[in-house]
């Protein structure tokens, strides 16, 4: 007899949040939604909640108009996560704002299904310490890390020599290099294989997303930079490989559909019958190649940040958030995103961050530096 798992979805109006609602709705015998949050889209939040009567609702950016929304503001978000009786929190908030959600979930005794990769990039070691203290799990939702997690759990960590993370290459993979400085935000938002939120779609085009994922993999699975390889794979069918001690590569494959990793995280360690991402191995030929460092300088910068330590990886995320926002506002060019991040990282940051205050201090510091660089070049 399998009990129904009670789920809180943070970021319910976003790309991952909406797909998570679909996953839960497809498996009412497995999951029920007991809490939902959105940042500013009040109508979207109320619409999402109509499938789940009785779920606690939170609008995290301001006071709501609707009487159906009991929680609001940052304090309300924390209270929703901490005080609602639930088994697991899906953190699908975008950006550094998701950090506190992760710690609230773990410290109030809930498992954490983690789409918000920023939590692991900014404070992975601290998040695992919090999970250990609460005897709770962190289950990756990012498709590459979900693939690696599932393979490592099945094969055993001791059999794994390294991982190979796949990357689609984003919107400008096949564009002439000289055209990149002139690319507009609308161009960067046209992703070839995945349909995602705006920030992560721009990060796919620069490969900052893959940089964040290299750091995420290092922290989630205890790997060094040298043990993590990145390959271009335009079809997004292989979500990642593990390399076994004997040199064999094992892959996890499906059609690109985030509902599969969301389902796997929410259901872990059980497996659930599902077919949304079923793949016909004959449908497309699969290609793999090395990413061009000139096209994707932010990938190298991520490896350098990883080698420098926790302060630098925290700063990488912060500087990139500032740079992407400036690009979206039209203040800097597409190719300036990488310049802003690498110049921000020329500073020295502490190699270890002992506590969330230290994490937030480096985050604030790096944002200040990045903003001043944006001002200088815009
Ligand atoms: P999105 O922009 O589509 O949605 C973000 C959600 O977070 C919205 O519901 C929004 O209301 C909420 N939100 C925004 N700012 C917030 C704040 N300050 N506090 C609380 N909530 C806030 O983003 P997305 O594409 O769904 O991505 C969400 C997270 O999942 C990101 O960390 C992203 O890197 C990660 N992720 C996304 C995908 C994908 O396919 N979209 C894949 C892997 C990982
Ligand atoms: Mg990913």
Short mmCIF file of C-alpha atoms and ligand atoms in Angstrom, two decimals:
data_model
loop_
_atom_site.label_atom_id
_atom_site.label_comp_id
_atom_site.label_asym_id
_atom_site.label_seq_id
_atom_site.Cartn_x
_atom_site.Cartn_y
_atom_site.Cartn_z
CA UNK A 1 0.00 0.00 0.00
CA UNK A 2 1.59 3.29 -1.14
CA UNK A 3 0.67 6.39 0.84
CA UNK A 4 -0.16 9.65 -0.91
CA UNK A 5 2.74 12.09 -0.76
CA UNK A 6 1.79 15.64 0.22
CA UNK A 7 3.59 18.20 -1.93
CA UNK A 8 4.21 21.96 -1.65
CA UNK A 9 5.06 23.59 -5.00
CA UNK A 10 7.07 26.81 -4.76
CA UNK A 11 7.08 28.76 -8.05
CA UNK A 12 3.83 27.13 -9.16
CA UNK A 13 3.21 29.62 -12.00
CA UNK A 14 6.60 29.06 -13.65
CA UNK A 15 7.70 26.58 -16.27
CA UNK A 16 8.71 23.84 -13.78
CA UNK A 17 5.84 24.66 -11.42
CA UNK A 18 3.19 24.27 -14.12
CA UNK A 19 4.68 20.97 -15.26
CA UNK A 20 4.79 19.77 -11.63
CA UNK A 21 1.07 20.52 -11.32
CA UNK A 22 0.49 18.41 -14.41
CA UNK A 23 2.55 15.55 -12.92
CA UNK A 24 0.54 15.63 -9.69
CA UNK A 25 -2.75 15.82 -11.60
CA UNK A 26 -1.74 12.75 -13.64
CA UNK A 27 -1.03 10.73 -10.48
CA UNK A 28 -3.72 11.56 -7.93
CA UNK A 29 -3.20 8.13 -6.35
CA UNK A 30 0.41 9.12 -5.51
CA UNK A 31 0.47 12.84 -4.80
CA UNK A 32 -1.66 15.63 -3.43
CA UNK A 33 -0.82 19.34 -3.44
CA UNK A 34 -1.09 20.95 -0.01
CA UNK A 35 0.64 24.28 -0.75
CA UNK A 36 1.37 26.52 -3.73
CA UNK A 37 3.29 29.77 -4.15
CA UNK A 38 3.84 32.33 -6.89
CA UNK A 39 5.81 35.55 -6.71
CA UNK A 40 3.60 38.11 -8.46
CA UNK A 41 1.14 36.33 -10.78
CA UNK A 42 -1.85 36.30 -8.45
CA UNK A 43 -4.39 35.25 -11.11
CA UNK A 44 -2.11 32.41 -12.18
CA UNK A 45 -1.79 31.24 -8.58
CA UNK A 46 -5.54 31.25 -8.00
CA UNK A 47 -6.10 29.44 -11.32
CA UNK A 48 -3.49 26.79 -10.41
CA UNK A 49 -5.12 26.22 -7.03
CA UNK A 50 -8.53 25.34 -8.47
CA UNK A 51 -7.34 21.76 -9.06
CA UNK A 52 -6.34 21.45 -5.38
CA UNK A 53 -9.07 22.73 -3.07
CA UNK A 54 -7.77 23.27 0.44
CA UNK A 55 -4.15 23.89 -0.60
CA UNK A 56 -2.49 26.77 1.29
CA UNK A 57 -1.53 29.63 -1.05
CA UNK A 58 1.21 32.26 -0.90
CA UNK A 59 1.90 35.33 -3.05
CA UNK A 60 5.50 36.15 -2.15
CA UNK A 61 5.95 39.63 -3.69
CA UNK A 62 3.04 41.59 -2.16
CA UNK A 63 -0.31 41.54 -0.39
CA UNK A 64 -2.91 39.65 -2.43
CA UNK A 65 -6.34 40.92 -3.51
CA UNK A 66 -7.89 37.47 -3.28
CA UNK A 67 -9.12 36.33 0.12
CA UNK A 68 -8.23 32.75 -0.89
CA UNK A 69 -4.51 33.54 -0.46
CA UNK A 70 -3.59 33.19 3.20
CA UNK A 71 0.17 33.86 3.05
CA UNK A 72 2.08 36.77 1.52
CA UNK A 73 5.52 38.33 1.36
CA UNK A 74 8.87 36.72 2.14
CA UNK A 75 7.77 35.94 5.71
CA UNK A 76 4.60 34.35 4.37
CA UNK A 77 6.61 32.17 1.99
CA UNK A 78 8.72 30.92 4.86
CA UNK A 79 5.61 30.26 6.97
CA UNK A 80 3.90 28.38 4.10
CA UNK A 81 6.91 26.08 3.73
CA UNK A 82 7.55 25.59 7.44
CA UNK A 83 4.04 25.39 8.86
CA UNK A 84 2.14 23.41 6.21
CA UNK A 85 2.04 19.67 6.89
CA UNK A 86 3.79 18.14 3.90
CA UNK A 87 6.20 15.36 2.94
CA UNK A 88 8.13 17.13 0.21
CA UNK A 89 8.71 20.67 -1.11
CA UNK A 90 9.35 21.18 -4.82
CA UNK A 91 11.50 24.31 -4.97
CA UNK A 92 10.92 25.71 -8.46
CA UNK A 93 11.51 29.37 -7.60
CA UNK A 94 13.92 31.03 -9.99
CA UNK A 95 17.18 32.54 -8.85
CA UNK A 96 18.92 33.19 -5.55
CA UNK A 97 15.52 33.88 -3.95
CA UNK A 98 15.03 30.11 -3.79
CA UNK A 99 17.82 29.67 -1.22
CA UNK A 100 15.74 30.33 1.89
CA UNK A 101 12.93 28.07 0.63
CA UNK A 102 15.35 25.13 0.53
CA UNK A 103 16.59 25.69 4.08
CA UNK A 104 13.06 26.24 5.41
CA UNK A 105 11.93 22.97 3.80
CA UNK A 106 14.78 20.89 5.22
CA UNK A 107 14.82 22.42 8.69
CA UNK A 108 11.06 21.88 9.04
CA UNK A 109 11.52 18.18 8.26
CA UNK A 110 10.52 17.91 4.59
CA UNK A 111 12.31 16.30 1.69
CA UNK A 112 13.45 18.76 -0.96
CA UNK A 113 12.84 18.21 -4.69
CA UNK A 114 15.26 20.77 -6.04
CA UNK A 115 14.81 22.50 -9.38
CA UNK A 116 16.34 25.67 -7.93
CA UNK A 117 19.96 24.87 -8.82
CA UNK A 118 21.04 28.18 -7.26
CA UNK A 119 20.61 26.60 -3.81
CA UNK A 120 23.32 24.03 -4.54
CA UNK A 121 25.59 26.46 -6.39
CA UNK A 122 25.43 29.04 -3.61
CA UNK A 123 25.34 26.80 -0.56
CA UNK A 124 25.47 23.12 -1.52
CA UNK A 125 27.57 21.95 1.43
CA UNK A 126 25.37 23.81 3.92
CA UNK A 127 22.21 22.42 2.31
CA UNK A 128 23.51 18.84 2.64
CA UNK A 129 24.44 19.50 6.25
CA UNK A 130 20.89 20.75 6.89
CA UNK A 131 19.46 17.66 5.15
CA UNK A 132 21.63 15.36 7.28
CA UNK A 133 20.59 17.14 10.48
CA UNK A 134 16.92 16.68 9.58
CA UNK A 135 17.41 13.16 8.12
CA UNK A 136 15.83 14.39 4.88
CA UNK A 137 16.74 14.02 1.22
CA UNK A 138 17.72 16.48 -1.50
CA UNK A 139 16.40 15.12 -4.80
CA UNK A 140 17.65 16.86 -7.93
CA UNK A 141 15.09 17.91 -10.57
CA UNK A 142 17.51 19.42 -13.08
CA UNK A 143 17.31 16.82 -15.88
CA UNK A 144 21.07 16.15 -16.05
CA UNK A 145 21.38 15.74 -12.29
CA UNK A 146 18.23 13.66 -12.08
CA UNK A 147 19.78 11.32 -14.67
CA UNK A 148 23.10 11.15 -12.79
CA UNK A 149 21.36 10.74 -9.41
CA UNK A 150 19.23 7.85 -10.67
CA UNK A 151 22.23 6.10 -12.25
CA UNK A 152 24.51 6.61 -9.23
CA UNK A 153 21.82 5.31 -6.89
CA UNK A 154 21.35 2.23 -9.05
CA UNK A 155 25.02 1.51 -9.83
CA UNK A 156 26.53 2.66 -6.50
CA UNK A 157 28.72 5.77 -6.07
CA UNK A 158 31.87 3.61 -5.77
CA UNK A 159 31.44 2.32 -9.33
CA UNK A 160 31.46 5.84 -10.83
CA UNK A 161 34.69 7.43 -12.08
CA UNK A 162 33.11 10.59 -13.51
CA UNK A 163 30.15 12.09 -15.33
CA UNK A 164 29.51 13.60 -18.74
CA UNK A 165 26.85 16.32 -18.74
CA UNK A 166 25.10 17.05 -22.02
CA UNK A 167 24.24 20.54 -23.30
CA UNK A 168 21.92 21.55 -26.11
CA UNK A 169 24.03 24.59 -26.98
CA UNK A 170 21.09 27.00 -26.74
CA UNK A 171 19.67 29.41 -29.26
CA UNK A 172 22.96 30.50 -30.91
CA UNK A 173 24.71 27.17 -31.28
CA UNK A 174 24.87 27.37 -35.06
CA UNK A 175 25.00 31.16 -35.49
CA UNK A 176 28.19 32.82 -36.80
CA UNK A 177 30.36 34.00 -33.87
CA UNK A 178 30.45 37.56 -35.30
CA UNK A 179 26.67 37.79 -35.01
CA UNK A 180 26.57 37.14 -31.24
CA UNK A 181 27.20 40.71 -30.02
CA UNK A 182 24.11 41.89 -31.94
CA UNK A 183 21.73 39.28 -30.52
CA UNK A 184 18.63 40.61 -28.75
CA UNK A 185 16.82 39.10 -25.73
CA UNK A 186 14.02 37.82 -28.00
CA UNK A 187 16.64 35.93 -30.09
CA UNK A 188 18.13 34.31 -26.96
CA UNK A 189 14.70 33.14 -25.82
CA UNK A 190 14.20 30.86 -28.83
CA UNK A 191 15.49 27.57 -27.38
CA UNK A 192 15.81 24.68 -29.86
CA UNK A 193 14.69 21.76 -27.62
CA UNK A 194 13.49 22.81 -24.13
CA UNK A 195 10.69 25.24 -23.24
CA UNK A 196 11.77 26.94 -19.99
CA UNK A 197 11.66 30.20 -18.00
CA UNK A 198 13.39 33.29 -19.46
CA UNK A 199 16.49 33.40 -17.23
CA UNK A 200 17.50 29.76 -17.77
CA UNK A 201 16.86 30.08 -21.52
CA UNK A 202 19.34 32.97 -21.79
CA UNK A 203 21.73 30.91 -19.63
CA UNK A 204 21.44 28.09 -22.17
CA UNK A 205 22.54 30.42 -24.96
CA UNK A 206 25.64 31.56 -23.00
CA UNK A 207 26.09 28.10 -21.41
CA UNK A 208 26.16 29.76 -17.98
CA UNK A 209 23.42 27.21 -17.31
CA UNK A 210 25.89 24.41 -18.01
CA UNK A 211 28.48 26.23 -15.88
CA UNK A 212 25.99 26.31 -13.01
CA UNK A 213 25.25 22.64 -13.64
CA UNK A 214 28.94 21.67 -13.49
CA UNK A 215 29.12 23.34 -10.08
CA UNK A 216 25.79 21.73 -9.10
CA UNK A 217 27.09 18.26 -10.07
CA UNK A 218 30.33 18.79 -8.13
CA UNK A 219 28.41 19.69 -4.98
CA UNK A 220 25.62 17.10 -5.34
CA UNK A 221 27.81 14.11 -6.12
CA UNK A 222 31.15 15.02 -4.54
CA UNK A 223 33.02 15.28 -7.87
CA UNK A 224 36.02 17.42 -8.84
CA UNK A 225 36.00 19.61 -11.95
CA UNK A 226 38.30 17.07 -13.64
CA UNK A 227 35.68 14.36 -13.11
CA UNK A 228 32.96 16.37 -14.88
CA UNK A 229 32.94 16.63 -18.65
CA UNK A 230 30.50 18.63 -20.80
CA UNK A 231 29.53 17.69 -24.36
CA UNK A 232 27.26 19.35 -26.87
CA UNK A 233 24.28 17.19 -27.75
CA UNK A 234 21.77 19.16 -29.84
CA UNK A 235 18.95 16.59 -29.68
CA UNK A 236 18.65 16.65 -25.83
CA UNK A 237 17.81 12.94 -25.66
CA UNK A 238 20.76 11.79 -23.53
CA UNK A 239 20.37 13.74 -20.28
CA UNK A 240 23.82 12.77 -19.01
CA UNK A 241 26.26 9.88 -18.77
CA UNK A 242 28.10 8.29 -15.89
CA UNK A 243 31.51 6.79 -16.58
CA UNK A 244 32.06 3.55 -14.68
CA UNK A 245 35.44 2.51 -13.29
CA UNK A 246 35.95 0.18 -16.28
CA UNK A 247 35.54 3.14 -18.65
CA UNK A 248 32.03 2.29 -19.90
CA UNK A 249 29.58 5.11 -20.34
CA UNK A 250 25.98 4.62 -19.19
CA UNK A 251 23.32 7.05 -20.36
CA UNK A 252 19.81 8.00 -19.33
CA UNK A 253 17.62 8.86 -22.33
CA UNK A 254 14.14 10.17 -22.98
CA UNK A 255 12.42 12.82 -25.03
CA UNK A 256 13.13 16.25 -23.48
CA UNK A 257 10.25 16.60 -21.03
CA UNK A 258 10.82 17.94 -17.52
CA UNK A 259 7.81 16.04 -16.20
CA UNK A 260 10.00 12.92 -16.07
CA UNK A 261 12.67 14.29 -13.67
CA UNK A 262 9.95 16.08 -11.66
CA UNK A 263 8.07 12.78 -11.26
CA UNK A 264 11.24 10.89 -10.35
CA UNK A 265 12.14 13.41 -7.65
CA UNK A 266 8.64 13.50 -6.15
CA UNK A 267 8.27 9.71 -6.17
CA UNK A 268 11.81 8.70 -5.08
CA UNK A 269 12.67 5.94 -4.20
CA UNK A 270 9.61 4.45 -5.86
CA UNK A 271 9.15 4.30 -9.62
CA UNK A 272 5.85 5.20 -11.21
CA UNK A 273 4.31 4.09 -14.50
CA UNK A 274 4.48 7.03 -16.92
CA UNK A 275 4.94 7.51 -20.65
CA UNK A 276 5.12 11.30 -21.23
CA UNK A 277 8.81 11.17 -22.20
CA UNK A 278 8.91 7.77 -23.93
CA UNK A 279 11.50 7.79 -26.65
CA UNK A 280 11.73 5.87 -29.88
CA UNK A 281 15.48 5.16 -30.28
CA UNK A 282 15.05 5.49 -34.05
CA UNK A 283 13.38 8.93 -34.02
CA UNK A 284 16.51 11.13 -34.41
CA UNK A 285 20.21 10.46 -34.95
CA UNK A 286 22.17 11.51 -31.87
CA UNK A 287 25.20 13.78 -32.20
CA UNK A 288 27.88 14.69 -29.66
CA UNK A 289 30.73 17.20 -29.93
CA UNK A 290 32.98 19.47 -27.84
CA UNK A 291 31.60 22.93 -27.00
CA UNK A 292 33.57 25.77 -28.59
CA UNK A 293 35.27 27.75 -25.76
CA UNK A 294 35.11 30.94 -27.83
CA UNK A 295 31.34 30.69 -28.21
CA UNK A 296 30.78 29.67 -24.58
CA UNK A 297 33.43 31.38 -22.41
CA UNK A 298 31.22 31.12 -19.30
CA UNK A 299 31.73 27.36 -19.20
CA UNK A 300 35.47 27.75 -18.57
CA UNK A 301 34.75 30.51 -16.03
CA UNK A 302 32.56 28.07 -14.08
CA UNK A 303 35.36 25.47 -13.90
CA UNK A 304 37.74 28.20 -12.72
CA UNK A 305 35.23 29.32 -10.06
CA UNK A 306 34.83 25.71 -8.91
CA UNK A 307 38.60 25.41 -8.52
CA UNK A 308 38.70 28.68 -6.51
CA UNK A 309 36.06 27.54 -4.01
CA UNK A 310 32.66 28.29 -2.53
CA UNK A 311 32.88 32.10 -2.57
CA UNK A 312 33.72 32.15 -6.27
CA UNK A 313 30.89 29.79 -7.25
CA UNK A 314 28.49 31.92 -5.19
CA UNK A 315 29.82 35.03 -6.97
CA UNK A 316 29.52 33.33 -10.40
CA UNK A 317 25.79 32.88 -9.86
CA UNK A 318 25.26 36.40 -8.50
CA UNK A 319 27.24 38.13 -11.27
CA UNK A 320 25.46 36.10 -13.92
CA UNK A 321 22.01 37.02 -12.53
CA UNK A 322 22.97 40.71 -12.65
CA UNK A 323 24.42 40.42 -16.16
CA UNK A 324 21.43 38.52 -17.59
CA UNK A 325 19.01 41.07 -16.08
CA UNK A 326 21.07 43.90 -17.64
CA UNK A 327 21.02 42.14 -21.02
CA UNK A 328 17.24 41.63 -20.79
CA UNK A 329 16.87 45.36 -19.99
CA UNK A 330 18.90 46.26 -23.07
CA UNK A 331 21.73 47.78 -20.98
CA UNK A 332 24.50 45.45 -22.23
CA UNK A 333 25.12 43.24 -25.26
CA UNK A 334 24.76 39.46 -25.25
CA UNK A 335 28.53 38.93 -25.31
CA UNK A 336 28.96 41.36 -22.38
CA UNK A 337 27.25 38.83 -20.05
CA UNK A 338 30.43 36.72 -20.01
CA UNK A 339 32.61 39.82 -19.58
CA UNK A 340 30.64 40.98 -16.54
CA UNK A 341 30.89 37.55 -14.90
CA UNK A 342 34.57 36.97 -15.57
CA UNK A 343 35.52 40.48 -14.43
CA UNK A 344 33.47 40.07 -11.24
CA UNK A 345 35.37 36.84 -10.57
CA UNK A 346 38.75 38.56 -10.87
CA UNK A 347 38.23 39.49 -7.21
CA UNK A 348 39.23 37.06 -4.47
CA UNK A 349 36.34 35.41 -2.60
CA UNK A 350 36.56 33.15 0.46
CA UNK A 351 37.23 29.49 -0.46
CA UNK A 352 34.71 28.25 2.11
CA UNK A 353 31.48 29.85 3.31
CA UNK A 354 30.59 28.91 6.88
CA UNK A 355 26.92 29.75 7.24
CA UNK A 356 24.16 31.40 5.25
CA UNK A 357 25.20 34.92 6.33
CA UNK A 358 28.55 34.41 4.60
CA UNK A 359 26.78 33.07 1.48
CA UNK A 360 24.47 36.10 1.35
CA UNK A 361 27.34 38.53 2.02
CA UNK A 362 29.35 37.22 -0.97
CA UNK A 363 26.18 37.24 -3.08
CA UNK A 364 25.55 40.91 -2.22
CA UNK A 365 29.19 41.83 -2.72
CA UNK A 366 29.41 40.17 -6.14
CA UNK A 367 26.15 41.83 -7.23
CA UNK A 368 27.59 45.23 -6.30
CA UNK A 369 30.77 44.57 -8.28
CA UNK A 370 28.81 43.21 -11.27
CA UNK A 371 26.46 46.22 -11.29
CA UNK A 372 29.38 48.62 -11.34
CA UNK A 373 30.91 46.74 -14.29
CA UNK A 374 27.54 46.85 -16.09
CA UNK A 375 27.42 50.62 -15.53
CA UNK A 376 30.93 51.04 -16.85
CA UNK A 377 30.33 49.13 -20.11
CA UNK A 378 26.75 50.14 -20.89
P1 LIG B 1 10.17 30.57 -14.33
O1 LIG B 1 10.73 31.93 -14.46
O2 LIG B 1 9.34 30.00 -15.41
O3 LIG B 1 9.31 30.47 -12.97
C1 LIG B 1 9.82 30.91 -11.75
C2 LIG B 1 8.80 30.74 -10.64
O4 LIG B 1 9.40 31.24 -9.45
C3 LIG B 1 7.50 31.51 -10.85
O5 LIG B 1 6.41 30.77 -10.34
C4 LIG B 1 7.68 32.78 -10.01
O6 LIG B 1 6.45 33.27 -9.50
C5 LIG B 1 8.58 32.27 -8.88
N1 LIG B 1 9.47 33.32 -8.37
C6 LIG B 1 10.13 34.27 -9.09
N2 LIG B 1 10.84 35.07 -8.27
C7 LIG B 1 10.61 34.62 -7.01
C8 LIG B 1 11.05 35.06 -5.73
N3 LIG B 1 11.84 36.14 -5.59
N4 LIG B 1 10.63 34.38 -4.64
C9 LIG B 1 9.81 33.29 -4.76
N5 LIG B 1 9.35 32.84 -5.96
C10 LIG B 1 9.76 33.50 -7.07
O7 LIG B 1 11.44 29.63 -14.02
P2 LIG B 1 11.65 28.07 -14.37
O8 LIG B 1 12.18 27.93 -15.73
O9 LIG B 1 10.45 27.31 -13.97
O10 LIG B 1 12.87 27.73 -13.40
C11 LIG B 1 12.72 27.60 -11.99
C12 LIG B 1 13.99 27.00 -11.40
O11 LIG B 1 14.17 25.68 -11.96
C13 LIG B 1 15.26 27.77 -11.75
O12 LIG B 1 16.17 27.67 -10.68
C14 LIG B 1 15.83 27.00 -12.95
O13 LIG B 1 17.23 27.10 -13.07
C15 LIG B 1 15.42 25.58 -12.60
N6 LIG B 1 15.30 24.68 -13.75
C16 LIG B 1 14.37 24.93 -14.71
C17 LIG B 1 14.26 24.06 -15.79
C18 LIG B 1 13.19 24.28 -16.84
O14 LIG B 1 13.01 23.43 -17.71
N7 LIG B 1 12.44 25.38 -16.82
C19 LIG B 1 15.10 22.96 -15.90
C20 LIG B 1 16.04 22.74 -14.90
C21 LIG B 1 16.13 23.61 -13.82
MG1 LIG B 2 19.52 21.17 -16.78
#
